[in-house]
PDB file of C-alpha atoms in Angstrom:
ATOM      1  CA  MET A 256     -27.113  -5.443  -5.931  1.00 36.00           C
ATOM      2  CA  LEU A 257     -26.436  -2.339  -8.067  1.00 37.00           C
ATOM      3  CA  ALA A 258     -27.529   0.950  -7.039  1.00 44.00           C
ATOM      4  CA  ARG A 259     -30.344   2.401  -9.240  1.00 45.00           C
ATOM      5  CA  MET A 260     -29.128   4.180 -12.324  1.00 46.00           C
ATOM      6  CA  THR A 261     -30.846   7.140 -13.436  1.00 49.00           C
ATOM      7  CA  SER A 262     -30.062   9.552 -16.497  1.00 51.00           C
ATOM      8  CA  GLU A 263     -30.229  12.440 -14.019  1.00 54.00           C
ATOM      9  CA  PRO A 264     -27.068  13.134 -11.648  1.00 51.00           C
ATOM     10  CA  GLU A 265     -27.997  12.775  -7.954  1.00 53.00           C
ATOM     11  CA  GLN A 266     -27.515  16.332  -6.437  1.00 53.00           C
ATOM     12  CA  GLN A 267     -25.470  16.155  -3.059  1.00 52.00           C
ATOM     13  CA  ILE A 268     -26.573  19.016  -0.560  1.00 56.00           C
ATOM     14  CA  GLY A 269     -23.428  20.683   0.671  1.00 55.00           C
ATOM     15  CA  VAL A 270     -20.943  19.978  -2.316  1.00 53.00           C
ATOM     16  CA  GLY A 271     -20.921  23.295  -3.963  1.00 57.00           C
ATOM     17  CA  THR A 272     -22.493  24.618  -6.980  1.00 59.00           C
ATOM     18  CA  PRO A 273     -25.106  21.857  -8.815  1.00 59.00           C
ATOM     19  CA  ASP A 274     -23.109  20.270 -11.191  1.00 57.00           C
ATOM     20  CA  ALA A 275     -23.758  16.881 -13.643  1.00 56.00           C
ATOM     21  CA  PHE A 276     -20.885  15.235 -11.370  1.00 54.00           C
ATOM     22  CA  GLN A 277     -21.193  12.589  -8.625  1.00 52.00           C
ATOM     23  CA  ARG A 278     -18.641  12.706  -5.888  1.00 55.00           C
ATOM     24  CA  LEU A 279     -16.365   9.784  -4.343  1.00 53.00           C
ATOM     25  CA  TRP A 280     -15.300  10.938  -1.056  1.00 56.00           C
ATOM     26  CA  THR A 281     -11.888   9.586  -0.130  1.00 59.00           C
ATOM     27  CA  PRO A 282     -11.356  11.563   3.184  1.00 62.00           C
ATOM     28  CA  HIS A 283      -8.613   8.960   4.423  1.00 59.00           C
ATOM     29  CA  ARG A 284      -6.220  10.808   1.619  1.00 59.00           C
ATOM     30  CA  MET A 285      -6.224  13.564   3.409  1.00 65.00           C
ATOM     31  CA  ALA A 286      -3.829  12.139   6.409  1.00 62.00           C
ATOM     32  CA  TYR A 287      -1.110  11.272   3.340  1.00 58.00           C
ATOM     33  CA  ILE A 288      -1.779  14.498   1.695  1.00 61.00           C
ATOM     34  CA  GLN A 289      -1.377  16.443   5.096  1.00 63.00           C
ATOM     35  CA  GLY A 290       1.842  14.219   5.776  1.00 62.00           C
ATOM     36  CA  GLU A 291       0.170  12.524   9.122  1.00 65.00           C
ATOM     37  CA  ASN A 292       2.790   9.870  10.058  1.00 64.00           C
ATOM     38  CA  LYS A 293       5.618  11.433   7.997  1.00 70.00           C
ATOM     39  CA  PRO A 294       9.195  11.236  10.307  1.00 67.00           C
ATOM     40  CA  THR A 295      10.458  14.446  11.297  1.00 64.00           C
ATOM     41  CA  GLY A 296      13.966  13.207  10.689  1.00 66.00           C
ATOM     42  CA  PRO A 297      15.964  10.442   9.337  1.00 69.00           C
ATOM     43  CA  GLY A 298      16.510   8.501  12.615  1.00 71.00           C
ATOM     44  CA  ALA A 299      14.512   5.859  13.683  1.00 66.00           C
ATOM     45  CA  GLY A 300      13.399   7.520  16.707  1.00 74.00           C
ATOM     46  CA  ASP A 301      11.999  10.684  14.480  1.00 75.00           C
ATOM     47  CA  GLY A 302       8.877   8.890  14.183  1.00 80.00           C
ATOM     48  CA  CYS A 303       9.526   6.386  11.371  1.00 92.00           C
ATOM     49  CA  PRO A 304       6.452   4.476  10.769  1.00 93.00           C
ATOM     50  CA  PHE A 305       8.364   1.433   9.341  1.00 96.00           C
ATOM     51  CA  CYS A 306      10.220   1.212  12.867  1.00 95.00           C
ATOM     52  CA  SER A 307       6.687   1.609  15.031  1.00 94.00           C
ATOM     53  CA  ILE A 308       4.768  -0.668  12.543  1.00 96.00           C
ATOM     54  CA  PRO A 309       6.483  -4.004  14.119  1.00 97.00           C
ATOM     55  CA  GLU A 310       5.807  -3.005  17.747  1.00 96.00           C
ATOM     56  CA  LYS A 311       1.666  -3.271  16.750  1.00 96.00           C
ATOM     57  CA  SER A 312       0.090  -6.868  16.563  1.00 97.00           C
ATOM     58  CA  ASP A 313      -0.360  -7.959  12.956  1.00 97.00           C
ATOM     59  CA  GLU A 314      -3.973  -6.691  12.719  1.00 95.00           C
ATOM     60  CA  ASP A 315      -3.508  -3.085  13.688  1.00 94.00           C
ATOM     61  CA  GLY A 316      -0.044  -2.741  11.735  1.00 95.00           C
ATOM     62  CA  LEU A 317      -1.649  -4.302   8.689  1.00 96.00           C
ATOM     63  CA  ILE A 318       1.645  -6.618   8.518  1.00 97.00           C
ATOM     64  CA  ILE A 319       1.240  -9.578   6.480  1.00 97.00           C
ATOM     65  CA  ALA A 320       3.935 -11.554   7.358  1.00 97.00           C
ATOM     66  CA  ARG A 321       6.872 -11.243   9.761  1.00 98.00           C
ATOM     67  CA  GLY A 322      10.684 -12.660   8.929  1.00 98.00           C
ATOM     68  CA  ALA A 323      14.196 -12.946  10.876  1.00 98.00           C
ATOM     69  CA  SER A 324      15.025  -9.311   9.194  1.00 98.00           C
ATOM     70  CA  VAL A 325      12.325  -8.156   7.115  1.00 98.00           C
ATOM     71  CA  TYR A 326       8.488  -8.064   7.149  1.00 98.00           C
ATOM     72  CA  ALA A 327       5.394  -7.361   4.654  1.00 98.00           C
ATOM     73  CA  VAL A 328       2.929  -4.911   5.386  1.00 97.00           C
ATOM     74  CA  LEU A 329      -0.062  -3.326   3.595  1.00 95.00           C
ATOM     75  CA  ASN A 330       0.635   0.301   2.250  1.00 92.00           C
ATOM     76  CA  LEU A 331      -1.869   2.532   3.892  1.00 87.00           C
ATOM     77  CA  TYR A 332      -2.077   4.380   0.851  1.00 82.00           C
ATOM     78  CA  PRO A 333      -2.125   2.082  -1.888  1.00 83.00           C
ATOM     79  CA  TYR A 334      -1.959   2.476  -5.872  1.00 80.00           C
ATOM     80  CA  THR A 335      -4.194  -0.678  -6.464  1.00 83.00           C
ATOM     81  CA  GLY A 336      -5.776  -2.869  -4.005  1.00 85.00           C
ATOM     82  CA  GLY A 337      -3.221  -5.309  -2.217  1.00 92.00           C
ATOM     83  CA  HIS A 338       0.057  -2.906  -2.786  1.00 92.00           C
ATOM     84  CA  LEU A 339       1.877  -3.792   0.218  1.00 96.00           C
ATOM     85  CA  MET A 340       5.791  -3.287   0.979  1.00 97.00           C
ATOM     86  CA  VAL A 341       8.386  -5.447   2.251  1.00 98.00           C
ATOM     87  CA  VAL A 342      10.526  -3.650   4.887  1.00 98.00           C
ATOM     88  CA  PRO A 343      13.813  -4.478   6.862  1.00 98.00           C
ATOM     89  CA  PHE A 344      13.197  -4.103  10.511  1.00 98.00           C
ATOM     90  CA  ARG A 345      16.571  -2.561  10.416  1.00 97.00           C
ATOM     91  CA  HIS A 346      16.253   1.392  10.058  1.00 96.00           C
ATOM     92  CA  ILE A 347      18.668   1.992   7.107  1.00 96.00           C
ATOM     93  CA  ALA A 348      18.104   4.094   4.092  1.00 95.00           C
ATOM     94  CA  ASP A 349      20.035   2.640   1.081  1.00 96.00           C
ATOM     95  CA  TYR A 350      19.715  -0.767  -0.569  1.00 97.00           C
ATOM     96  CA  THR A 351      23.531  -0.733  -0.526  1.00 97.00           C
ATOM     97  CA  GLU A 352      23.362  -0.849   3.348  1.00 97.00           C
ATOM     98  CA  LEU A 353      21.637  -4.245   3.434  1.00 98.00           C
ATOM     99  CA  THR A 354      23.522  -7.671   4.757  1.00 98.00           C
ATOM    100  CA  THR A 355      23.398 -10.718   2.582  1.00 98.00           C
ATOM    101  CA  GLU A 356      21.011 -12.136   4.863  1.00 98.00           C
ATOM    102  CA  GLU A 357      18.713  -9.097   4.598  1.00 98.00           C
ATOM    103  CA  THR A 358      19.104  -9.024   0.880  1.00 98.00           C
ATOM    104  CA  ILE A 359      18.251 -12.782   0.656  1.00 98.00           C
ATOM    105  CA  GLU A 360      14.976 -12.421   2.930  1.00 98.00           C
ATOM    106  CA  LEU A 361      13.907  -9.228   1.136  1.00 98.00           C
ATOM    107  CA  ALA A 362      14.143 -11.111  -2.434  1.00 98.00           C
ATOM    108  CA  ASP A 363      12.553 -14.123  -0.486  1.00 98.00           C
ATOM    109  CA  TYR A 364       9.633 -11.947   0.719  1.00 98.00           C
ATOM    110  CA  THR A 365       9.071 -10.396  -2.374  1.00 98.00           C
ATOM    111  CA  LYS A 366       8.601 -13.646  -4.203  1.00 98.00           C
ATOM    112  CA  ALA A 367       6.438 -14.780  -1.257  1.00 98.00           C
ATOM    113  CA  ALA A 368       4.403 -11.687  -2.034  1.00 97.00           C
ATOM    114  CA  MET A 369       3.858 -12.181  -5.458  1.00 97.00           C
ATOM    115  CA  THR A 370       2.823 -15.735  -5.026  1.00 97.00           C
ATOM    116  CA  ALA A 371       0.252 -14.489  -2.040  1.00 97.00           C
ATOM    117  CA  LEU A 372      -1.282 -11.837  -4.187  1.00 96.00           C
ATOM    118  CA  ARG A 373      -1.922 -14.490  -7.300  1.00 96.00           C
ATOM    119  CA  THR A 374      -3.146 -16.535  -4.749  1.00 95.00           C
ATOM    120  CA  ALA A 375      -5.652 -14.479  -3.432  1.00 93.00           C
ATOM    121  CA  SER A 376      -6.352 -11.952  -6.088  1.00 90.00           C
ATOM    122  CA  GLY A 377      -5.501 -13.379  -9.566  1.00 92.00           C
ATOM    123  CA  ALA A 378      -3.070 -10.805 -10.025  1.00 92.00           C
ATOM    124  CA  HIS A 379      -1.504 -10.679 -13.812  1.00 92.00           C
ATOM    125  CA  GLY A 380       1.377  -8.731 -13.305  1.00 92.00           C
ATOM    126  CA  PHE A 381       3.162  -6.675 -10.871  1.00 93.00           C
ATOM    127  CA  ASN A 382       5.105  -3.445 -10.729  1.00 92.00           C
ATOM    128  CA  ILE A 383       8.017  -3.855  -8.004  1.00 96.00           C
ATOM    129  CA  GLY A 384      10.526  -1.524  -6.967  1.00 95.00           C
ATOM    130  CA  MET A 385      12.028   1.334  -4.399  1.00 95.00           C
ATOM    131  CA  ASN A 386      12.608   4.805  -4.535  1.00 93.00           C
ATOM    132  CA  GLN A 387      16.267   5.663  -3.129  1.00 93.00           C
ATOM    133  CA  GLY A 388      15.803   9.181  -1.841  1.00 91.00           C
ATOM    134  CA  THR A 389      13.706  11.801  -1.713  1.00 88.00           C
ATOM    135  CA  VAL A 390      14.587  13.285  -5.458  1.00 92.00           C
ATOM    136  CA  ALA A 391      14.157   9.855  -6.837  1.00 91.00           C
ATOM    137  CA  GLY A 392      10.146  10.009  -5.312  1.00 86.00           C
ATOM    138  CA  ALA A 393      10.553   7.932  -1.540  1.00 87.00           C
ATOM    139  CA  GLY A 394       7.682   9.148   0.401  1.00 86.00           C
ATOM    140  CA  ILE A 395       9.729   8.091   3.580  1.00 90.00           C
ATOM    141  CA  ALA A 396      13.510   8.103   2.193  1.00 92.00           C
ATOM    142  CA  ALA A 397      15.136   7.175   5.677  1.00 94.00           C
ATOM    143  CA  HIS A 398      13.904   3.740   5.855  1.00 95.00           C
ATOM    144  CA  LEU A 399      14.350   1.510   2.930  1.00 97.00           C
ATOM    145  CA  HIS A 400      10.985  -0.227   1.520  1.00 97.00           C
ATOM    146  CA  GLN A 401      10.371  -2.069  -1.597  1.00 97.00           C
ATOM    147  CA  HIS A 402       6.801  -1.869  -3.577  1.00 96.00           C
ATOM    148  CA  VAL A 403       4.803  -4.849  -4.460  1.00 96.00           C
ATOM    149  CA  VAL A 404       2.025  -3.619  -6.841  1.00 92.00           C
ATOM    150  CA  PRO A 405      -0.169  -6.309  -7.901  1.00 92.00           C
ATOM    151  CA  ARG A 406      -1.783  -5.175 -11.527  1.00 89.00           C
ATOM    152  CA  TRP A 407      -4.522  -6.656 -13.790  1.00 85.00           C
ATOM    153  CA  GLY A 408      -5.410  -6.391 -17.256  1.00 81.00           C
ATOM    154  CA  GLY A 409      -7.556  -3.042 -17.734  1.00 71.00           C
ATOM    155  CA  ASP A 410      -7.110  -2.373 -13.928  1.00 70.00           C
ATOM    156  CA  THR A 411      -6.063   1.522 -15.158  1.00 65.00           C
ATOM    157  CA  ASN A 412      -9.177   3.989 -15.723  1.00 56.00           C
ATOM    158  CA  PHE A 413      -9.528   7.429 -15.963  1.00 51.00           C
ATOM    159  CA  MET A 414      -9.985   8.062 -12.020  1.00 52.00           C
ATOM    160  CA  PRO A 415      -6.459   8.506 -10.967  1.00 55.00           C
ATOM    161  CA  VAL A 416      -5.656  10.603 -14.068  1.00 50.00           C
ATOM    162  CA  ILE A 417      -9.065  13.055 -14.061  1.00 47.00           C
ATOM    163  CA  GLY A 418     -10.250  12.423 -10.844  1.00 55.00           C
ATOM    164  CA  ARG A 419      -6.913  12.416  -8.773  1.00 55.00           C
ATOM    165  CA  THR A 420      -8.878   9.182  -6.645  1.00 55.00           C
ATOM    166  CA  LYS A 421      -8.286   5.726  -6.816  1.00 55.00           C
ATOM    167  CA  VAL A 422     -11.053   3.339  -6.078  1.00 58.00           C
ATOM    168  CA  LEU A 423     -10.084   0.608  -3.737  1.00 61.00           C
ATOM    169  CA  PRO A 424     -13.009  -2.191  -3.387  1.00 62.00           C
ATOM    170  CA  GLN A 425     -12.296  -3.448  -0.121  1.00 71.00           C
ATOM    171  CA  LEU A 426     -10.911  -2.376   3.389  1.00 79.00           C
ATOM    172  CA  LEU A 427      -7.439  -3.165   4.251  1.00 84.00           C
ATOM    173  CA  ALA A 428      -8.051  -5.058   7.038  1.00 86.00           C
ATOM    174  CA  ASP A 429      -9.769  -7.259   5.094  1.00 86.00           C
ATOM    175  CA  THR A 430      -7.100  -7.332   2.518  1.00 87.00           C
ATOM    176  CA  ARG A 431      -4.078  -8.024   5.188  1.00 91.00           C
ATOM    177  CA  GLN A 432      -6.234 -11.162   6.224  1.00 92.00           C
ATOM    178  CA  LEU A 433      -6.845 -12.398   2.654  1.00 89.00           C
ATOM    179  CA  LEU A 434      -3.039 -11.861   2.126  1.00 93.00           C
ATOM    180  CA  ALA A 435      -1.994 -13.305   5.181  1.00 94.00           C
ATOM    181  CA  ASP A 436      -3.861 -16.699   4.550  1.00 93.00           C
ATOM    182  CA  ALA A 437      -2.578 -16.956   0.923  1.00 93.00           C
ATOM    183  CA  TRP A 438       1.209 -16.107   2.198  1.00 94.00           C
ATOM    184  CA  PRO A 439       3.286 -18.963   1.384  1.00 93.00           C
ATOM    185  CA  LYS A 440       3.985 -21.150   4.458  1.00 86.00           C
ATOM    186  CA  THR A 441       7.621 -21.625   3.816  1.00 75.00           C
ATOM    187  CA  GLN A 442       8.037 -18.048   4.406  1.00 58.00           C
ATOM    188  CA  ALA A 443       5.769 -17.514   7.264  1.00 55.00           C
TER     189      ALA A 443
END
């Protein structure tokens, strides 16, 4: 049931000078802003999260599916609900370093991710890509990863632009389970 709507904004104690704005708190974003879990260097042993995630259980690591040379994992700091990444197990930085087998499995897992996202959430389209190098916007440039971002007609709004906030309707653990259940069995 929707919360009671009033014409008067609710004043929240402790948020500064009273104004007409309501607050949407996203304290989990501070970890990203402060660089938590960022590698300390380019090597696999320099705290690379993409190297440590596969050592966790699928639930704890938010892993959707594992292959022979790549895995699919939810993004901890998603652009939209269901934003995931396909990541090689091997610690490499550049797409040209992939073996033929890794390239094929990365492509197959990208296709499987699209299928799972369409099945689980009815995604209308996708932004798919990878940022190669820090100058190209890679948050973790030392370990290759391909983003698969589901999109829906009308999914953009003022929140990211004006409020610098993204609204996600579901906990990551719940999203992971939905996508794991929807993952094509030929790719599991």
